[in-house]
Amino acid sequence: MSGASKPKRTSCLLDVSAVSYLTPNMIRVTLTGPEIGEMENGCEGANCKIMLPEPGQSREQFSGQLRDGPRPTVRTYTVRFMRRDANEMDIDFVDHGDAGPASAWARAATPGAFCGFAGPGPVKIASFYADRYLVVADMSALPVAAATLEAMPRGAKGHAIFEITDADDWQDIDAPFGVKQHWIVNAHPHRPTGEVVKLARQLAVGQGRLQTCIAGESSMIKELRQFLHNELGVPREDTYISGYWKIGLIEDEHQKMKRAELA
């Protein structure tokens, strides 16, 4: 029917088929389930919701909770790779130790574990049309940045800046040859050094239309948003720029803060 809204995507239960440390501080969890084969192609870089079971909770108990409530602990992640023919997708988790529920779950996960899943949403950048690109990400946003770089036209030009916790957290990303990658090590991500913002301000200046994919800690995002929109005058429609977390806040608190800022 014309004008009808799309039905709300319901959650499903996915199983863990593999877990590995991609780098010292990044855990890759491979999820599997028939629902993945029904999802749209090209979802790499899209947000999804991961619903976490309680330690010791059985699959049957968690399945009932997804169906009947109460709402389990939910965290937002990014689809890194999807293999629909194999009913598989990869989700990368930053290893924060056992303090955070998602990190603790990923650290403990083994083949046969399970979680709830909802999504994925739309990809952050659906088309590439600029003369040059600026990609900026900390560890939390590496998956969306990497997926964006891999989706770019092979002739794209620009810069990508990554802040990682350890030099060994470097990843091999299939970026266009003309996008230069800059890797900055900050062993204490909860203590911003300002290096990422300083470099981004330098590299954003140039001729031609600029398109961005920028995500990470909210204080960095606030500075770069002000610079791009207010100082450089980059149109908002040309900038994906989003705070994924904020120092001192858990995700629920951060999301509440973001909603208040938009109100």
C-alpha atoms as a printed R data frame, in Angstrom:
    type eleno elety resid chain resno      x       y      z
1   ATOM     1    CA   MET     A     1  0.000   0.000  0.000
2   ATOM     2    CA   SER     A     2  1.327   3.443 -0.920
3   ATOM     3    CA   GLY     A     3  2.806   5.365  2.010
4   ATOM     4    CA   ALA     A     4  2.821   2.354  4.332
5   ATOM     5    CA   SER     A     5  5.707   2.267  6.770
6   ATOM     6    CA   LYS     A     6  8.162  -0.598  6.699
7   ATOM     7    CA   PRO     A     7  7.451  -3.241  9.333
8   ATOM     8    CA   LYS     A     8  9.675  -3.075 12.384
9   ATOM     9    CA   ARG     A     9 12.456  -5.632 12.193
10  ATOM    10    CA   THR     A    10 12.169  -8.094 15.055
11  ATOM    11    CA   SER     A    11 15.085  -9.610 16.896
12  ATOM    12    CA   CYS     A    12 16.426 -13.069 16.222
13  ATOM    13    CA   LEU     A    13 18.711 -15.479 18.003
14  ATOM    14    CA   LEU     A    14 22.101 -16.117 16.375
15  ATOM    15    CA   ASP     A    15 24.776 -18.633 17.277
16  ATOM    16    CA   VAL     A    16 28.525 -18.135 17.547
17  ATOM    17    CA   SER     A    17 30.483 -20.239 15.066
18  ATOM    18    CA   ALA     A    18 33.987 -18.809 15.614
19  ATOM    19    CA   VAL     A    19 35.888 -16.402 17.867
20  ATOM    20    CA   SER     A    20 39.397 -15.038 17.346
21  ATOM    21    CA   TYR     A    21 41.612 -12.154 18.384
22  ATOM    22    CA   LEU     A    22 41.962 -10.070 15.252
23  ATOM    23    CA   THR     A    23 44.530  -7.865 17.051
24  ATOM    24    CA   PRO     A    24 45.542  -7.612 20.731
25  ATOM    25    CA   ASN     A    25 42.549  -5.401 21.514
26  ATOM    26    CA   MET     A    26 39.960  -6.495 18.924
27  ATOM    27    CA   ILE     A    27 37.906  -9.685 19.100
28  ATOM    28    CA   ARG     A    28 36.132 -10.960 15.994
29  ATOM    29    CA   VAL     A    29 32.990 -12.984 16.659
30  ATOM    30    CA   THR     A    30 31.407 -14.838 13.746
31  ATOM    31    CA   LEU     A    31 27.645 -15.259 14.069
32  ATOM    32    CA   THR     A    32 25.519 -17.701 12.141
33  ATOM    33    CA   GLY     A    33 21.830 -18.295 11.581
34  ATOM    34    CA   PRO     A    34 19.379 -18.726  8.702
35  ATOM    35    CA   GLU     A    35 18.110 -15.162  9.227
36  ATOM    36    CA   ILE     A    36 21.433 -13.803  7.920
37  ATOM    37    CA   GLY     A    37 20.749 -15.304  4.509
38  ATOM    38    CA   GLU     A    38 17.557 -13.238  4.319
39  ATOM    39    CA   MET     A    39 19.262  -9.906  5.024
40  ATOM    40    CA   GLU     A    40 20.143  -7.441  2.283
41  ATOM    41    CA   ASN     A    41 23.496  -7.485  0.525
42  ATOM    42    CA   GLY     A    42 25.976  -4.699  1.212
43  ATOM    43    CA   CYS     A    43 25.309  -4.385  4.951
44  ATOM    44    CA   GLU     A    44 28.981  -4.056  5.860
45  ATOM    45    CA   GLY     A    45 29.343  -0.869  7.920
46  ATOM    46    CA   ALA     A    46 25.719  -0.797  9.068
47  ATOM    47    CA   ASN     A    47 24.726  -0.602 12.728
48  ATOM    48    CA   CYS     A    48 23.102  -3.531 14.461
49  ATOM    49    CA   LYS     A    49 21.923  -4.306 17.967
50  ATOM    50    CA   ILE     A    50 23.508  -7.149 19.903
51  ATOM    51    CA   MET     A    51 21.392  -8.477 22.793
52  ATOM    52    CA   LEU     A    52 23.452 -10.175 25.465
53  ATOM    53    CA   PRO     A    53 22.449 -13.196 27.546
54  ATOM    54    CA   GLU     A    54 23.262 -13.300 31.243
55  ATOM    55    CA   PRO     A    55 26.179 -15.529 32.292
56  ATOM    56    CA   GLY     A    56 24.921 -19.077 32.667
57  ATOM    57    CA   GLN     A    57 21.601 -18.375 30.918
58  ATOM    58    CA   SER     A    58 20.469 -21.236 28.701
59  ATOM    59    CA   ARG     A    59 19.577 -20.790 25.050
60  ATOM    60    CA   GLU     A    60 15.968 -21.679 25.794
61  ATOM    61    CA   GLN     A    61 15.739 -19.188 28.640
62  ATOM    62    CA   PHE     A    62 17.255 -16.407 26.548
63  ATOM    63    CA   SER     A    63 15.029 -17.197 23.584
64  ATOM    64    CA   GLY     A    64 12.039 -16.825 25.883
65  ATOM    65    CA   GLN     A    65 13.370 -13.515 27.190
66  ATOM    66    CA   LEU     A    66 13.771 -12.169 23.651
67  ATOM    67    CA   ARG     A    67 10.174 -13.155 22.968
68  ATOM    68    CA   ASP     A    68  8.481 -12.154 26.218
69  ATOM    69    CA   GLY     A    69 10.854  -9.711 27.946
70  ATOM    70    CA   PRO     A    70 12.264  -8.151 29.968
71  ATOM    71    CA   ARG     A    71 14.591  -6.427 27.514
72  ATOM    72    CA   PRO     A    72 18.112  -7.854 27.817
73  ATOM    73    CA   THR     A    73 21.286  -5.791 27.861
74  ATOM    74    CA   VAL     A    74 21.683  -4.271 24.387
75  ATOM    75    CA   ARG     A    75 24.760  -2.765 22.750
76  ATOM    76    CA   THR     A    76 25.246  -1.196 19.312
77  ATOM    77    CA   TYR     A    77 27.809  -2.692 16.946
78  ATOM    78    CA   THR     A    78 28.763  -2.672 13.268
79  ATOM    79    CA   VAL     A    79 28.469  -5.424 10.685
80  ATOM    80    CA   ARG     A    80 32.060  -5.915  9.553
81  ATOM    81    CA   PHE     A    81 31.634  -8.708  7.007
82  ATOM    82    CA   MET     A    82 28.603 -10.633  5.818
83  ATOM    83    CA   ARG     A    83 28.566 -13.916  3.909
84  ATOM    84    CA   ARG     A    84 24.921 -14.513  3.102
85  ATOM    85    CA   ASP     A    85 25.541 -17.759  1.213
86  ATOM    86    CA   ALA     A    86 27.065 -19.209  4.377
87  ATOM    87    CA   ASN     A    87 24.561 -17.508  6.735
88  ATOM    88    CA   GLU     A    88 27.480 -15.807  8.518
89  ATOM    89    CA   MET     A    89 28.484 -12.334  9.651
90  ATOM    90    CA   ASP     A    90 31.478 -10.974 11.546
91  ATOM    91    CA   ILE     A    91 31.166  -8.485 14.410
92  ATOM    92    CA   ASP     A    92 34.329  -6.922 15.878
93  ATOM    93    CA   PHE     A    93 34.395  -6.124 19.611
94  ATOM    94    CA   VAL     A    94 36.970  -3.898 21.302
95  ATOM    95    CA   ASP     A    95 38.402  -5.799 24.258
96  ATOM    96    CA   HIS     A    96 37.722  -3.627 27.303
97  ATOM    97    CA   GLY     A    97 38.261  -6.488 29.724
98  ATOM    98    CA   ASP     A    98 35.342  -7.818 31.746
99  ATOM    99    CA   ALA     A    99 34.085  -4.423 32.926
100 ATOM   100    CA   GLY     A   100 31.708  -3.913 29.996
101 ATOM   101    CA   PRO     A   101 28.990  -6.493 29.314
102 ATOM   102    CA   ALA     A   102 29.635  -6.774 25.560
103 ATOM   103    CA   SER     A   103 33.395  -7.065 25.966
104 ATOM   104    CA   ALA     A   104 32.944  -9.644 28.737
105 ATOM   105    CA   TRP     A   105 30.572 -11.651 26.546
106 ATOM   106    CA   ALA     A   106 32.923 -11.593 23.541
107 ATOM   107    CA   ARG     A   107 35.916 -12.559 25.694
108 ATOM   108    CA   ALA     A   108 34.046 -15.556 27.070
109 ATOM   109    CA   ALA     A   109 32.312 -16.569 23.829
110 ATOM   110    CA   THR     A   110 33.131 -19.885 22.194
111 ATOM   111    CA   PRO     A   111 31.489 -21.757 19.306
112 ATOM   112    CA   GLY     A   112 28.026 -22.707 20.498
113 ATOM   113    CA   ALA     A   113 27.432 -19.473 22.411
114 ATOM   114    CA   PHE     A   114 24.527 -17.259 21.316
115 ATOM   115    CA   CYS     A   115 23.174 -13.723 21.366
116 ATOM   116    CA   GLY     A   116 20.202 -11.745 20.161
117 ATOM   117    CA   PHE     A   117 20.448  -9.644 17.027
118 ATOM   118    CA   ALA     A   118 18.369  -6.870 15.492
119 ATOM   119    CA   GLY     A   119 19.089  -5.030 12.272
120 ATOM   120    CA   PRO     A   120 21.099  -4.207 10.355
121 ATOM   121    CA   GLY     A   121 20.173  -0.608  9.670
122 ATOM   122    CA   PRO     A   122 21.190   1.373  6.578
123 ATOM   123    CA   VAL     A   123 24.866   1.800  5.750
124 ATOM   124    CA   LYS     A   124 26.294   5.150  6.843
125 ATOM   125    CA   ILE     A   125 27.458   6.278  3.399
126 ATOM   126    CA   ALA     A   126 25.271   4.972  0.606
127 ATOM   127    CA   SER     A   127 27.033   6.746 -2.272
128 ATOM   128    CA   PHE     A   128 30.456   8.224 -2.958
129 ATOM   129    CA   TYR     A   129 30.608  11.361 -5.067
130 ATOM   130    CA   ALA     A   130 33.302  13.626 -3.613
131 ATOM   131    CA   ASP     A   131 36.650  14.801 -4.949
132 ATOM   132    CA   ARG     A   132 38.362  13.763 -1.720
133 ATOM   133    CA   TYR     A   133 37.546  11.865  1.473
134 ATOM   134    CA   LEU     A   134 38.390  12.095  5.157
135 ATOM   135    CA   VAL     A   135 37.866   9.040  7.362
136 ATOM   136    CA   VAL     A   136 38.576   9.260 11.104
137 ATOM   137    CA   ALA     A   137 38.028   6.514 13.684
138 ATOM   138    CA   ASP     A   138 39.171   5.283 17.045
139 ATOM   139    CA   MET     A   139 39.047   1.579 17.959
140 ATOM   140    CA   SER     A   140 35.284   1.661 18.529
141 ATOM   141    CA   ALA     A   141 34.689   2.890 14.976
142 ATOM   142    CA   LEU     A   142 37.326   0.900 13.101
143 ATOM   143    CA   PRO     A   143 34.706  -1.492 11.661
144 ATOM   144    CA   VAL     A   144 32.569   1.261 10.093
145 ATOM   145    CA   ALA     A   145 35.654   3.116  8.848
146 ATOM   146    CA   ALA     A   146 37.164  -0.008  7.318
147 ATOM   147    CA   ALA     A   147 33.887  -1.018  5.663
148 ATOM   148    CA   THR     A   148 33.504   2.498  4.254
149 ATOM   149    CA   LEU     A   149 37.012   2.498  2.813
150 ATOM   150    CA   GLU     A   150 36.493  -0.915  1.249
151 ATOM   151    CA   ALA     A   151 33.244   0.263 -0.388
152 ATOM   152    CA   MET     A   152 34.819   3.384 -1.931
153 ATOM   153    CA   PRO     A   153 35.538   3.641 -5.647
154 ATOM   154    CA   ARG     A   154 39.037   2.364 -6.298
155 ATOM   155    CA   GLY     A   155 40.029   5.759 -7.676
156 ATOM   156    CA   ALA     A   156 39.061   7.654 -4.514
157 ATOM   157    CA   LYS     A   157 41.585  10.009 -2.922
158 ATOM   158    CA   GLY     A   158 41.961  11.355  0.590
159 ATOM   159    CA   HIS     A   159 43.092  10.420  4.073
160 ATOM   160    CA   ALA     A   160 42.128   7.967  6.807
161 ATOM   161    CA   ILE     A   161 43.189   8.537 10.419
162 ATOM   162    CA   PHE     A   162 42.962   5.732 12.965
163 ATOM   163    CA   GLU     A   163 43.670   5.906 16.697
164 ATOM   164    CA   ILE     A   164 44.583   2.498 18.094
165 ATOM   165    CA   THR     A   165 45.538   1.296 21.553
166 ATOM   166    CA   ASP     A   166 48.640  -0.660 20.560
167 ATOM   167    CA   ALA     A   167 50.853  -0.649 17.477
168 ATOM   168    CA   ASP     A   168 49.815  -4.261 16.892
169 ATOM   169    CA   ASP     A   169 46.179  -3.150 16.593
170 ATOM   170    CA   TRP     A   170 46.983  -2.051 13.036
171 ATOM   171    CA   GLN     A   171 44.691  -3.757 10.534
172 ATOM   172    CA   ASP     A   172 45.111  -4.508  6.861
173 ATOM   173    CA   ILE     A   173 42.281  -2.540  5.207
174 ATOM   174    CA   ASP     A   174 41.535  -2.769  1.504
175 ATOM   175    CA   ALA     A   175 41.389   0.997  1.022
176 ATOM   176    CA   PRO     A   176 41.805   2.720 -2.341
177 ATOM   177    CA   PHE     A   177 45.456   3.314 -3.187
178 ATOM   178    CA   GLY     A   178 44.831   7.072 -3.232
179 ATOM   179    CA   VAL     A   179 43.594   7.180  0.385
180 ATOM   180    CA   LYS     A   180 46.606   7.533  2.653
181 ATOM   181    CA   GLN     A   181 46.302   5.810  6.017
182 ATOM   182    CA   HIS     A   182 47.636   7.357  9.233
183 ATOM   183    CA   TRP     A   183 47.835   5.182 12.365
184 ATOM   184    CA   ILE     A   184 48.206   6.930 15.744
185 ATOM   185    CA   VAL     A   185 48.874   4.908 18.902
186 ATOM   186    CA   ASN     A   186 47.262   6.068 22.150
187 ATOM   187    CA   ALA     A   187 47.708   3.460 24.868
188 ATOM   188    CA   HIS     A   188 45.188   5.284 27.072
189 ATOM   189    CA   PRO     A   189 42.098   6.022 24.935
190 ATOM   190    CA   HIS     A   190 40.270   7.474 27.946
191 ATOM   191    CA   ARG     A   191 42.875  10.262 27.965
192 ATOM   192    CA   PRO     A   192 42.581  12.116 24.642
193 ATOM   193    CA   THR     A   193 45.885  13.441 23.303
194 ATOM   194    CA   GLY     A   194 44.422  15.747 20.666
195 ATOM   195    CA   GLU     A   195 46.678  14.274 17.961
196 ATOM   196    CA   VAL     A   196 43.792  12.898 15.902
197 ATOM   197    CA   VAL     A   197 41.932  16.216 15.868
198 ATOM   198    CA   LYS     A   198 45.111  18.142 15.056
199 ATOM   199    CA   LEU     A   199 45.942  15.911 12.099
200 ATOM   200    CA   ALA     A   200 42.348  15.834 10.853
201 ATOM   201    CA   ARG     A   201 42.210  19.640 10.850
202 ATOM   202    CA   GLN     A   202 45.319  19.730  8.676
203 ATOM   203    CA   LEU     A   203 44.216  17.066  6.234
204 ATOM   204    CA   ALA     A   204 40.628  18.297  5.807
205 ATOM   205    CA   VAL     A   205 41.773  21.517  4.174
206 ATOM   206    CA   GLY     A   206 42.011  21.327  0.395
207 ATOM   207    CA   GLN     A   207 40.385  21.874 -2.953
208 ATOM   208    CA   GLY     A   208 37.283  20.115 -4.176
209 ATOM   209    CA   ARG     A   209 34.252  18.584 -2.510
210 ATOM   210    CA   LEU     A   210 34.960  16.756  0.755
211 ATOM   211    CA   GLN     A   211 33.005  13.778  2.056
212 ATOM   212    CA   THR     A   212 33.637  12.327  5.513
213 ATOM   213    CA   CYS     A   213 33.119   9.230  7.608
214 ATOM   214    CA   ILE     A   214 34.099  10.162 11.168
215 ATOM   215    CA   ALA     A   215 33.172   8.297 14.340
216 ATOM   216    CA   GLY     A   216 34.543   7.709 17.814
217 ATOM   217    CA   GLU     A   217 34.664   9.340 21.235
218 ATOM   218    CA   SER     A   218 32.215  12.228 21.615
219 ATOM   219    CA   SER     A   219 34.656  14.976 22.592
220 ATOM   220    CA   MET     A   220 36.663  14.313 19.411
221 ATOM   221    CA   ILE     A   221 33.458  14.283 17.387
222 ATOM   222    CA   LYS     A   222 32.311  17.597 18.860
223 ATOM   223    CA   GLU     A   223 35.576  19.318 17.917
224 ATOM   224    CA   LEU     A   224 35.643  17.945 14.381
225 ATOM   225    CA   ARG     A   225 31.970  18.669 13.760
226 ATOM   226    CA   GLN     A   226 32.486  22.303 14.787
227 ATOM   227    CA   PHE     A   227 35.565  22.560 12.577
228 ATOM   228    CA   LEU     A   228 34.013  20.975  9.496
229 ATOM   229    CA   HIS     A   229 30.624  22.662  9.637
230 ATOM   230    CA   ASN     A   230 31.410  26.053 11.164
231 ATOM   231    CA   GLU     A   231 34.983  26.758 10.059
232 ATOM   232    CA   LEU     A   232 35.280  24.936  6.736
233 ATOM   233    CA   GLY     A   233 31.616  25.194  5.817
234 ATOM   234    CA   VAL     A   234 31.340  21.567  4.686
235 ATOM   235    CA   PRO     A   235 27.645  20.814  4.026
236 ATOM   236    CA   ARG     A   236 26.093  18.534  6.618
237 ATOM   237    CA   GLU     A   237 24.855  16.172  3.923
238 ATOM   238    CA   ASP     A   238 28.493  15.512  2.997
239 ATOM   239    CA   THR     A   239 29.530  14.527  6.516
240 ATOM   240    CA   TYR     A   240 28.792  11.362  8.412
241 ATOM   241    CA   ILE     A   241 30.121  12.226 11.855
242 ATOM   242    CA   SER     A   242 28.895  10.446 14.960
243 ATOM   243    CA   GLY     A   243 29.866   9.947 18.585
244 ATOM   244    CA   TYR     A   244 29.999   6.243 19.394
245 ATOM   245    CA   TRP     A   245 30.912   6.598 23.067
246 ATOM   246    CA   LYS     A   246 31.785   9.166 25.696
247 ATOM   247    CA   ILE     A   247 34.453   8.981 28.364
248 ATOM   248    CA   GLY     A   248 32.854   8.135 31.712
249 ATOM   249    CA   LEU     A   249 29.469   7.014 30.317
250 ATOM   250    CA   ILE     A   250 28.081   3.587 29.529
251 ATOM   251    CA   GLU     A   251 26.219   3.235 26.213
252 ATOM   252    CA   ASP     A   252 22.724   3.758 27.667
253 ATOM   253    CA   GLU     A   253 23.835   7.016 29.294
254 ATOM   254    CA   HIS     A   254 25.585   8.161 26.125
255 ATOM   255    CA   GLN     A   255 22.549   7.442 23.959
256 ATOM   256    CA   LYS     A   256 20.368   9.406 26.391
257 ATOM   257    CA   MET     A   257 22.798  12.337 26.158
258 ATOM   258    CA   LYS     A   258 22.730  12.222 22.324
259 ATOM   259    CA   ARG     A   259 18.915  12.249 22.280
260 ATOM   260    CA   ALA     A   260 18.866  15.243 24.615
261 ATOM   261    CA   GLU     A   261 21.271  17.140 22.352
262 ATOM   262    CA   LEU     A   262 18.998  16.530 19.357
263 ATOM   263    CA   ALA     A   263 15.823  17.552 21.201
